GROMACS .gro file of C-alpha atoms in nm:
model
  378
    1UNK     CA    1 -21.872   2.912 -13.071
    2UNK     CA    2 -22.196   2.784 -13.221
    3UNK     CA    3 -22.173   2.516 -13.485
    4UNK     CA    4 -22.284   2.561 -13.843
    5UNK     CA    5 -22.588   2.341 -13.786
    6UNK     CA    6 -22.696   2.550 -13.488
    7UNK     CA    7 -22.687   2.898 -13.639
    8UNK     CA    8 -22.790   2.832 -14.000
    9UNK     CA    9 -23.136   2.743 -14.120
   10UNK     CA   10 -23.152   2.415 -14.309
   11UNK     CA   11 -23.283   2.372 -14.662
   12UNK     CA   12 -23.516   2.116 -14.503
   13UNK     CA   13 -23.668   2.409 -14.312
   14UNK     CA   14 -23.731   2.597 -14.635
   15UNK     CA   15 -23.414   2.807 -14.662
   16UNK     CA   16 -23.297   2.887 -15.016
   17UNK     CA   17 -22.947   2.792 -15.134
   18UNK     CA   18 -22.726   3.101 -15.122
   19UNK     CA   19 -22.581   3.051 -15.470
   20UNK     CA   20 -22.900   2.972 -15.660
   21UNK     CA   21 -23.018   3.271 -15.859
   22UNK     CA   22 -23.398   3.271 -15.905
   23UNK     CA   23 -23.492   3.112 -16.234
   24UNK     CA   24 -23.129   3.055 -16.333
   25UNK     CA   25 -23.168   2.681 -16.374
   26UNK     CA   26 -23.526   2.667 -16.499
   27UNK     CA   27 -23.427   2.649 -16.867
   28UNK     CA   28 -23.199   2.349 -16.823
   29UNK     CA   29 -23.328   2.141 -16.531
   30UNK     CA   30 -23.656   1.980 -16.425
   31UNK     CA   31 -23.663   1.884 -16.057
   32UNK     CA   32 -23.943   1.655 -15.944
   33UNK     CA   33 -24.013   1.666 -15.571
   34UNK     CA   34 -24.357   1.514 -15.592
   35UNK     CA   35 -24.317   1.161 -15.728
   36UNK     CA   36 -24.072   0.878 -15.772
   37UNK     CA   37 -23.952   0.779 -16.118
   38UNK     CA   38 -24.067   0.419 -16.135
   39UNK     CA   39 -23.968   0.394 -16.503
   40UNK     CA   40 -23.602   0.425 -16.398
   41UNK     CA   41 -23.600   0.059 -16.294
   42UNK     CA   42 -23.570  -0.068 -16.651
   43UNK     CA   43 -23.282   0.170 -16.728
   44UNK     CA   44 -23.092   0.071 -16.415
   45UNK     CA   45 -23.140  -0.300 -16.484
   46UNK     CA   46 -23.021  -0.254 -16.843
   47UNK     CA   47 -22.721  -0.047 -16.733
   48UNK     CA   48 -22.817   0.239 -16.963
   49UNK     CA   49 -22.964   0.495 -16.725
   50UNK     CA   50 -22.821   0.459 -16.377
   51UNK     CA   51 -22.647   0.798 -16.364
   52UNK     CA   52 -22.730   0.995 -16.052
   53UNK     CA   53 -22.658   1.046 -15.685
   54UNK     CA   54 -22.657   0.793 -15.400
   55UNK     CA   55 -22.696   0.948 -15.055
   56UNK     CA   56 -22.718   0.828 -14.699
   57UNK     CA   57 -22.950   0.999 -14.455
   58UNK     CA   58 -23.109   0.975 -14.113
   59UNK     CA   59 -23.327   0.665 -14.069
   60UNK     CA   60 -23.697   0.714 -14.144
   61UNK     CA   61 -23.622   1.056 -14.294
   62UNK     CA   62 -23.582   0.940 -14.654
   63UNK     CA   63 -23.854   1.169 -14.794
   64UNK     CA   64 -23.718   1.476 -14.615
   65UNK     CA   65 -23.365   1.384 -14.724
   66UNK     CA   66 -23.477   1.343 -15.085
   67UNK     CA   67 -23.629   1.691 -15.090
   68UNK     CA   68 -23.321   1.836 -14.924
   69UNK     CA   69 -23.084   1.659 -15.165
   70UNK     CA   70 -23.272   1.781 -15.471
   71UNK     CA   71 -23.257   2.139 -15.348
   72UNK     CA   72 -22.887   2.108 -15.265
   73UNK     CA   73 -22.813   1.973 -15.612
   74UNK     CA   74 -23.032   2.216 -15.807
   75UNK     CA   75 -22.774   2.499 -15.843
   76UNK     CA   76 -22.497   2.265 -15.954
   77UNK     CA   77 -22.647   2.026 -16.210
   78UNK     CA   78 -22.559   2.138 -16.561
   79UNK     CA   79 -22.500   1.962 -16.892
   80UNK     CA   80 -22.132   1.877 -16.939
   81UNK     CA   81 -22.058   1.809 -17.304
   82UNK     CA   82 -21.717   1.712 -17.444
   83UNK     CA   83 -21.697   2.046 -17.625
   84UNK     CA   84 -21.754   2.228 -17.297
   85UNK     CA   85 -21.469   2.031 -17.139
   86UNK     CA   86 -21.242   2.144 -17.422
   87UNK     CA   87 -21.354   2.503 -17.370
   88UNK     CA   88 -21.255   2.472 -17.004
   89UNK     CA   89 -20.900   2.396 -17.114
   90UNK     CA   90 -20.903   2.029 -17.019
   91UNK     CA   91 -20.667   1.826 -17.233
   92UNK     CA   92 -20.853   1.496 -17.236
   93UNK     CA   93 -20.739   1.240 -17.493
   94UNK     CA   94 -21.068   1.058 -17.443
   95UNK     CA   95 -21.247   1.359 -17.590
   96UNK     CA   96 -21.090   1.318 -17.935
   97UNK     CA   97 -21.178   0.949 -17.920
   98UNK     CA   98 -21.543   1.045 -17.877
   99UNK     CA   99 -21.560   1.200 -18.222
  100UNK     CA  100 -21.447   1.561 -18.164
  101UNK     CA  101 -21.158   1.551 -18.409
  102UNK     CA  102 -21.160   1.896 -18.567
  103UNK     CA  103 -21.214   2.249 -18.444
  104UNK     CA  104 -21.520   2.312 -18.660
  105UNK     CA  105 -21.700   2.013 -18.509
  106UNK     CA  106 -21.603   2.126 -18.159
  107UNK     CA  107 -21.740   2.474 -18.232
  108UNK     CA  108 -22.065   2.324 -18.358
  109UNK     CA  109 -22.109   2.117 -18.044
  110UNK     CA  110 -22.011   2.408 -17.819
  111UNK     CA  111 -22.276   2.634 -17.971
  112UNK     CA  112 -22.559   2.380 -17.977
  113UNK     CA  113 -22.821   2.428 -17.705
  114UNK     CA  114 -22.786   2.191 -17.408
  115UNK     CA  115 -23.065   1.937 -17.355
  116UNK     CA  116 -23.310   1.976 -17.072
  117UNK     CA  117 -23.219   1.752 -16.778
  118UNK     CA  118 -23.434   1.584 -16.515
  119UNK     CA  119 -23.365   1.502 -16.151
  120UNK     CA  120 -23.601   1.239 -16.014
  121UNK     CA  121 -23.592   1.028 -15.697
  122UNK     CA  122 -23.599   0.651 -15.753
  123UNK     CA  123 -23.785   0.432 -15.507
  124UNK     CA  124 -23.543   0.216 -15.309
  125UNK     CA  125 -23.624  -0.026 -15.025
  126UNK     CA  126 -23.452  -0.002 -14.691
  127UNK     CA  127 -23.385   0.286 -14.457
  128UNK     CA  128 -23.124   0.558 -14.450
  129UNK     CA  129 -23.058   0.559 -14.825
  130UNK     CA  130 -23.193   0.755 -15.123
  131UNK     CA  131 -23.112   0.755 -15.494
  132UNK     CA  132 -23.175   1.045 -15.733
  133UNK     CA  133 -23.143   0.982 -16.107
  134UNK     CA  134 -23.020   1.236 -16.362
  135UNK     CA  135 -23.150   1.192 -16.715
  136UNK     CA  136 -23.228   1.382 -17.033
  137UNK     CA  137 -23.590   1.495 -17.049
  138UNK     CA  138 -23.811   1.283 -17.273
  139UNK     CA  139 -23.895   1.578 -17.496
  140UNK     CA  140 -23.527   1.601 -17.596
  141UNK     CA  141 -23.474   1.385 -17.903
  142UNK     CA  142 -23.167   1.283 -18.095
  143UNK     CA  143 -23.279   1.514 -18.376
  144UNK     CA  144 -23.259   1.810 -18.139
  145UNK     CA  145 -22.906   1.704 -18.048
  146UNK     CA  146 -22.776   1.684 -18.404
  147UNK     CA  147 -22.490   1.930 -18.424
  148UNK     CA  148 -22.347   1.871 -18.772
  149UNK     CA  149 -22.470   1.810 -19.121
  150UNK     CA  150 -22.494   1.437 -19.054
  151UNK     CA  151 -22.708   1.293 -18.780
  152UNK     CA  152 -22.558   1.095 -18.495
  153UNK     CA  153 -22.654   0.731 -18.487
  154UNK     CA  154 -22.841   0.614 -18.179
  155UNK     CA  155 -22.543   0.434 -18.020
  156UNK     CA  156 -22.312   0.735 -18.060
  157UNK     CA  157 -22.578   0.964 -17.918
  158UNK     CA  158 -22.635   0.738 -17.615
  159UNK     CA  159 -22.261   0.716 -17.549
  160UNK     CA  160 -22.222   1.093 -17.565
  161UNK     CA  161 -22.522   1.150 -17.341
  162UNK     CA  162 -22.399   0.891 -17.088
  163UNK     CA  163 -22.055   1.053 -17.072
  164UNK     CA  164 -22.198   1.404 -17.043
  165UNK     CA  165 -22.438   1.302 -16.765
  166UNK     CA  166 -22.151   1.128 -16.587
  167UNK     CA  167 -21.944   1.445 -16.604
  168UNK     CA  168 -22.245   1.644 -16.480
  169UNK     CA  169 -22.300   1.436 -16.165
  170UNK     CA  170 -21.927   1.437 -16.088
  171UNK     CA  171 -21.915   1.815 -16.115
  172UNK     CA  172 -22.234   1.859 -15.911
  173UNK     CA  173 -22.110   1.638 -15.627
  174UNK     CA  174 -21.781   1.829 -15.618
  175UNK     CA  175 -21.947   2.172 -15.614
  176UNK     CA  176 -22.207   2.064 -15.359
  177UNK     CA  177 -21.941   1.939 -15.119
  178UNK     CA  178 -21.733   2.254 -15.169
  179UNK     CA  179 -22.032   2.481 -15.107
  180UNK     CA  180 -22.113   2.299 -14.783
  181UNK     CA  181 -21.752   2.318 -14.669
  182UNK     CA  182 -21.743   2.692 -14.743
  183UNK     CA  183 -22.071   2.757 -14.562
  184UNK     CA  184 -22.229   2.892 -14.882
  185UNK     CA  185 -22.542   2.681 -14.829
  186UNK     CA  186 -22.737   2.599 -14.513
  187UNK     CA  187 -22.623   2.300 -14.314
  188UNK     CA  188 -22.788   1.975 -14.430
  189UNK     CA  189 -23.027   1.840 -14.172
  190UNK     CA  190 -23.106   1.497 -14.315
  191UNK     CA  191 -22.854   1.428 -14.592
  192UNK     CA  192 -22.531   1.280 -14.460
  193UNK     CA  193 -22.311   1.169 -14.753
  194UNK     CA  194 -22.346   1.199 -15.130
  195UNK     CA  195 -22.178   0.988 -15.401
  196UNK     CA  196 -22.193   1.060 -15.774
  197UNK     CA  197 -22.290   0.746 -15.969
  198UNK     CA  198 -22.186   0.730 -16.335
  199UNK     CA  199 -22.302   0.381 -16.439
  200UNK     CA  200 -22.479   0.064 -16.328
  201UNK     CA  201 -22.433  -0.299 -16.427
  202UNK     CA  202 -22.476  -0.657 -16.307
  203UNK     CA  203 -22.200  -0.837 -16.122
  204UNK     CA  204 -22.047  -1.134 -16.312
  205UNK     CA  205 -22.162  -1.480 -16.204
  206UNK     CA  206 -21.946  -1.705 -15.990
  207UNK     CA  207 -21.865  -1.988 -16.234
  208UNK     CA  208 -21.865  -2.354 -16.143
  209UNK     CA  209 -21.920  -2.517 -16.484
  210UNK     CA  210 -21.784  -2.451 -16.833
  211UNK     CA  211 -22.114  -2.297 -16.943
  212UNK     CA  212 -22.116  -2.071 -16.639
  213UNK     CA  213 -21.755  -1.974 -16.713
  214UNK     CA  214 -21.848  -1.849 -17.061
  215UNK     CA  215 -22.138  -1.654 -16.915
  216UNK     CA  216 -21.916  -1.508 -16.644
  217UNK     CA  217 -21.654  -1.398 -16.898
  218UNK     CA  218 -21.920  -1.211 -17.094
  219UNK     CA  219 -22.044  -1.041 -16.776
  220UNK     CA  220 -21.685  -0.958 -16.679
  221UNK     CA  221 -21.644  -0.784 -17.014
  222UNK     CA  222 -21.956  -0.579 -16.937
  223UNK     CA  223 -21.811  -0.481 -16.598
  224UNK     CA  224 -21.481  -0.375 -16.760
  225UNK     CA  225 -21.668  -0.167 -17.016
  226UNK     CA  226 -21.877  -0.010 -16.738
  227UNK     CA  227 -21.569   0.089 -16.540
  228UNK     CA  228 -21.415   0.234 -16.859
  229UNK     CA  229 -21.725   0.449 -16.900
  230UNK     CA  230 -21.687   0.566 -16.541
  231UNK     CA  231 -21.319   0.651 -16.594
  232UNK     CA  232 -21.408   0.845 -16.911
  233UNK     CA  233 -21.626   1.072 -16.694
  234UNK     CA  234 -21.330   1.177 -16.479
  235UNK     CA  235 -21.191   1.524 -16.537
  236UNK     CA  236 -20.845   1.470 -16.688
  237UNK     CA  237 -20.707   1.789 -16.534
  238UNK     CA  238 -20.832   1.694 -16.186
  239UNK     CA  239 -20.687   1.347 -16.231
  240UNK     CA  240 -20.347   1.491 -16.324
  241UNK     CA  241 -20.355   1.731 -16.028
  242UNK     CA  242 -20.438   1.444 -15.794
  243UNK     CA  243 -20.158   1.234 -15.940
  244UNK     CA  244 -19.893   1.503 -15.892
  245UNK     CA  245 -20.021   1.621 -15.553
  246UNK     CA  246 -19.909   1.306 -15.374
  247UNK     CA  247 -19.544   1.401 -15.353
  248UNK     CA  248 -19.436   1.070 -15.203
  249UNK     CA  249 -19.252   0.759 -15.315
  250UNK     CA  250 -19.580   0.570 -15.274
  251UNK     CA  251 -19.687   0.720 -15.608
  252UNK     CA  252 -19.388   0.574 -15.796
  253UNK     CA  253 -19.330   0.236 -15.952
  254UNK     CA  254 -19.005   0.037 -15.925
  255UNK     CA  255 -18.850   0.249 -16.202
  256UNK     CA  256 -18.940   0.576 -16.029
  257UNK     CA  257 -19.218   0.662 -16.275
  258UNK     CA  258 -19.547   0.815 -16.158
  259UNK     CA  259 -19.834   0.573 -16.112
  260UNK     CA  260 -20.198   0.640 -16.035
  261UNK     CA  261 -20.301   0.527 -15.689
  262UNK     CA  262 -20.660   0.415 -15.646
  263UNK     CA  263 -20.898   0.259 -15.395
  264UNK     CA  264 -21.238   0.091 -15.409
  265UNK     CA  265 -21.497   0.186 -15.145
  266UNK     CA  266 -21.783  -0.063 -15.109
  267UNK     CA  267 -22.130  -0.039 -14.956
  268UNK     CA  268 -22.413  -0.290 -14.983
  269UNK     CA  269 -22.758  -0.127 -14.980
  270UNK     CA  270 -22.942  -0.442 -15.084
  271UNK     CA  271 -23.252  -0.494 -14.872
  272UNK     CA  272 -23.453  -0.742 -15.080
  273UNK     CA  273 -23.442  -1.118 -15.072
  274UNK     CA  274 -23.128  -1.249 -15.237
  275UNK     CA  275 -23.086  -1.467 -15.540
  276UNK     CA  276 -23.371  -1.304 -15.732
  277UNK     CA  277 -23.631  -1.511 -15.548
  278UNK     CA  278 -23.954  -1.430 -15.362
  279UNK     CA  279 -23.901  -1.657 -15.063
  280UNK     CA  280 -23.840  -1.512 -14.720
  281UNK     CA  281 -23.527  -1.710 -14.640
  282UNK     CA  282 -23.178  -1.584 -14.702
  283UNK     CA  283 -23.048  -1.725 -15.031
  284UNK     CA  284 -22.693  -1.862 -15.012
  285UNK     CA  285 -22.664  -1.935 -15.385
  286UNK     CA  286 -22.376  -1.808 -15.595
  287UNK     CA  287 -22.617  -1.566 -15.764
  288UNK     CA  288 -22.661  -1.392 -15.430
  289UNK     CA  289 -22.305  -1.428 -15.297
  290UNK     CA  290 -22.148  -1.266 -15.605
  291UNK     CA  291 -22.251  -0.925 -15.472
  292UNK     CA  292 -22.057  -0.974 -15.147
  293UNK     CA  293 -21.758  -0.749 -15.077
  294UNK     CA  294 -21.503  -1.026 -15.126
  295UNK     CA  295 -21.616  -1.075 -15.487
  296UNK     CA  296 -21.713  -0.722 -15.590
  297UNK     CA  297 -21.408  -0.527 -15.473
  298UNK     CA  298 -21.143  -0.745 -15.650
  299UNK     CA  299 -21.350  -0.751 -15.970
  300UNK     CA  300 -21.393  -0.372 -15.979
  301UNK     CA  301 -21.025  -0.322 -15.887
  302UNK     CA  302 -20.915  -0.543 -16.177
  303UNK     CA  303 -21.142  -0.351 -16.415
  304UNK     CA  304 -21.005  -0.021 -16.282
  305UNK     CA  305 -20.646  -0.131 -16.338
  306UNK     CA  306 -20.736  -0.223 -16.696
  307UNK     CA  307 -20.902   0.116 -16.756
  308UNK     CA  308 -20.646   0.339 -16.584
  309UNK     CA  309 -20.319   0.184 -16.701
  310UNK     CA  310 -20.020   0.201 -16.467
  311UNK     CA  311 -20.170   0.190 -16.119
  312UNK     CA  312 -20.124   0.070 -15.765
  313UNK     CA  313 -20.375   0.026 -15.486
  314UNK     CA  314 -20.360   0.273 -15.198
  315UNK     CA  315 -20.610   0.239 -14.916
  316UNK     CA  316 -20.493   0.549 -14.730
  317UNK     CA  317 -20.410   0.815 -14.990
  318UNK     CA  318 -20.555   0.731 -15.334
  319UNK     CA  319 -20.545   0.969 -15.631
  320UNK     CA  320 -20.885   0.836 -15.739
  321UNK     CA  321 -21.152   0.643 -15.553
  322UNK     CA  322 -21.414   0.415 -15.705
  323UNK     CA  323 -21.738   0.407 -15.508
  324UNK     CA  324 -21.940   0.088 -15.549
  325UNK     CA  325 -22.294   0.067 -15.414
  326UNK     CA  326 -22.506  -0.249 -15.435
  327UNK     CA  327 -22.857  -0.127 -15.510
  328UNK     CA  328 -23.192  -0.299 -15.450
  329UNK     CA  329 -23.386  -0.276 -15.777
  330UNK     CA  330 -23.744  -0.405 -15.822
  331UNK     CA  331 -23.736  -0.721 -16.032
  332UNK     CA  332 -23.902  -0.707 -16.374
  333UNK     CA  333 -24.017  -0.978 -16.613
  334UNK     CA  334 -23.923  -0.994 -16.980
  335UNK     CA  335 -24.231  -0.789 -17.068
  336UNK     CA  336 -24.141  -0.514 -16.819
  337UNK     CA  337 -24.400  -0.622 -16.561
  338UNK     CA  338 -24.315  -0.654 -16.192
  339UNK     CA  339 -24.189  -1.006 -16.130
  340UNK     CA  340 -24.178  -0.964 -15.754
  341UNK     CA  341 -23.889  -0.922 -15.514
  342UNK     CA  342 -23.570  -0.729 -15.575
  343UNK     CA  343 -23.245  -0.786 -15.760
  344UNK     CA  344 -22.898  -0.646 -15.701
  345UNK     CA  345 -22.715  -0.410 -15.932
  346UNK     CA  346 -22.376  -0.244 -15.900
  347UNK     CA  347 -22.382   0.135 -15.905
  348UNK     CA  348 -22.032   0.270 -15.972
  349UNK     CA  349 -21.886   0.619 -15.951
  350UNK     CA  350 -21.534   0.761 -15.939
  351UNK     CA  351 -21.383   1.081 -15.805
  352UNK     CA  352 -21.035   1.233 -15.808
  353UNK     CA  353 -20.862   1.327 -15.485
  354UNK     CA  354 -20.862   1.699 -15.561
  355UNK     CA  355 -21.241   1.689 -15.606
  356UNK     CA  356 -21.256   1.687 -15.226
  357UNK     CA  357 -21.548   1.445 -15.201
  358UNK     CA  358 -21.382   1.162 -15.007
  359UNK     CA  359 -21.169   1.136 -14.694
  360UNK     CA  360 -20.988   0.883 -14.476
  361UNK     CA  361 -21.197   0.813 -14.166
  362UNK     CA  362 -21.156   0.530 -13.918
  363UNK     CA  363 -20.904   0.359 -14.142
  364UNK     CA  364 -21.117   0.356 -14.458
  365UNK     CA  365 -21.188   0.581 -14.756
  366UNK     CA  366 -21.539   0.725 -14.721
  367UNK     CA  367 -21.749   1.000 -14.881
  368UNK     CA  368 -21.722   1.334 -14.700
  369UNK     CA  369 -21.976   1.366 -14.417
  370UNK     CA  370 -22.157   1.686 -14.518
  371UNK     CA  371 -22.293   1.776 -14.176
  372UNK     CA  372 -21.950   1.745 -14.014
  373UNK     CA  373 -21.792   1.942 -14.298
  374UNK     CA  374 -22.052   2.217 -14.249
  375UNK     CA  375 -22.007   2.229 -13.873
  376UNK     CA  376 -21.631   2.264 -13.921
  377UNK     CA  377 -21.694   2.601 -14.091
  378UNK     CA  378 -21.936   2.728 -13.827
   0.00000   0.00000   0.00000
């Protein structure tokens, strides 16, 4: 029996996605295949615009994989506002905390036109890895997003946009994986695994002095807030389904109450010189070491426990998985100019078990391998 990759034409060969109606997404989504978004660097470094998709691919096929990934994502990327989540019947207590407290306001937000979104590749060093950023188009202003008689302040608007974009990438990754599993789209040729990223931030410093301790505590607070933002992007209904689908004593605490099981999957994509320096020797300073697995995973796990509530770690059957990627980002000076070299940043995303985007392979939680998932349906 021929495999899916043998009898289906790949999007990389020019095949059209089966579920993409011509022109259906043109009003909501700009997809740039021609150029990298170099301006994304500042947003990723600031932790305000790192929402997107991290994908692994065949070595030296990054450009082909980028084109293929953009076409795979195109049918599934849509604005996901809080009001839309309510309309879908999701009972999310975080929604009311975001300012949707009465039905009239929800109706206003539900009827307002969605902003135009952009998908742009971001230049990353190294091989076998690509990053595509999702953002609101520059011609969409806060005035266009005002949905009541009073205008949203800038901070509230940015928080709502960040959450909505986070929901959008989570949904797109889930639908993309499902469509590949079902054979609804051609088998990926270059793209191997895709992870939805909902936020970026710096890793707290490793403290050795009192001054460094104060600085590290501030950075730890930023990490906790970042993980909270990621958790807020999770679909509450999917999270509840994942929690109740376990059906084992492993999902209970000592009193027999349900707990949320979670895991942290780590990958280091950093390919620049460490320690934010230009030299060509490996930097062994604390600034560089803080992005190592032994520091990152416990820090993210602690932040996840704080954000999720009653939890326990499960490395074999988690209800939710946090994906942490260490990105290589071009270093910038205070004036926005290139300072030379690269710096590390954490890119964090989360997915519920019932989203179907991760699996247990070779003793570890990993993103679903799209090509293998496609071949399984062939």
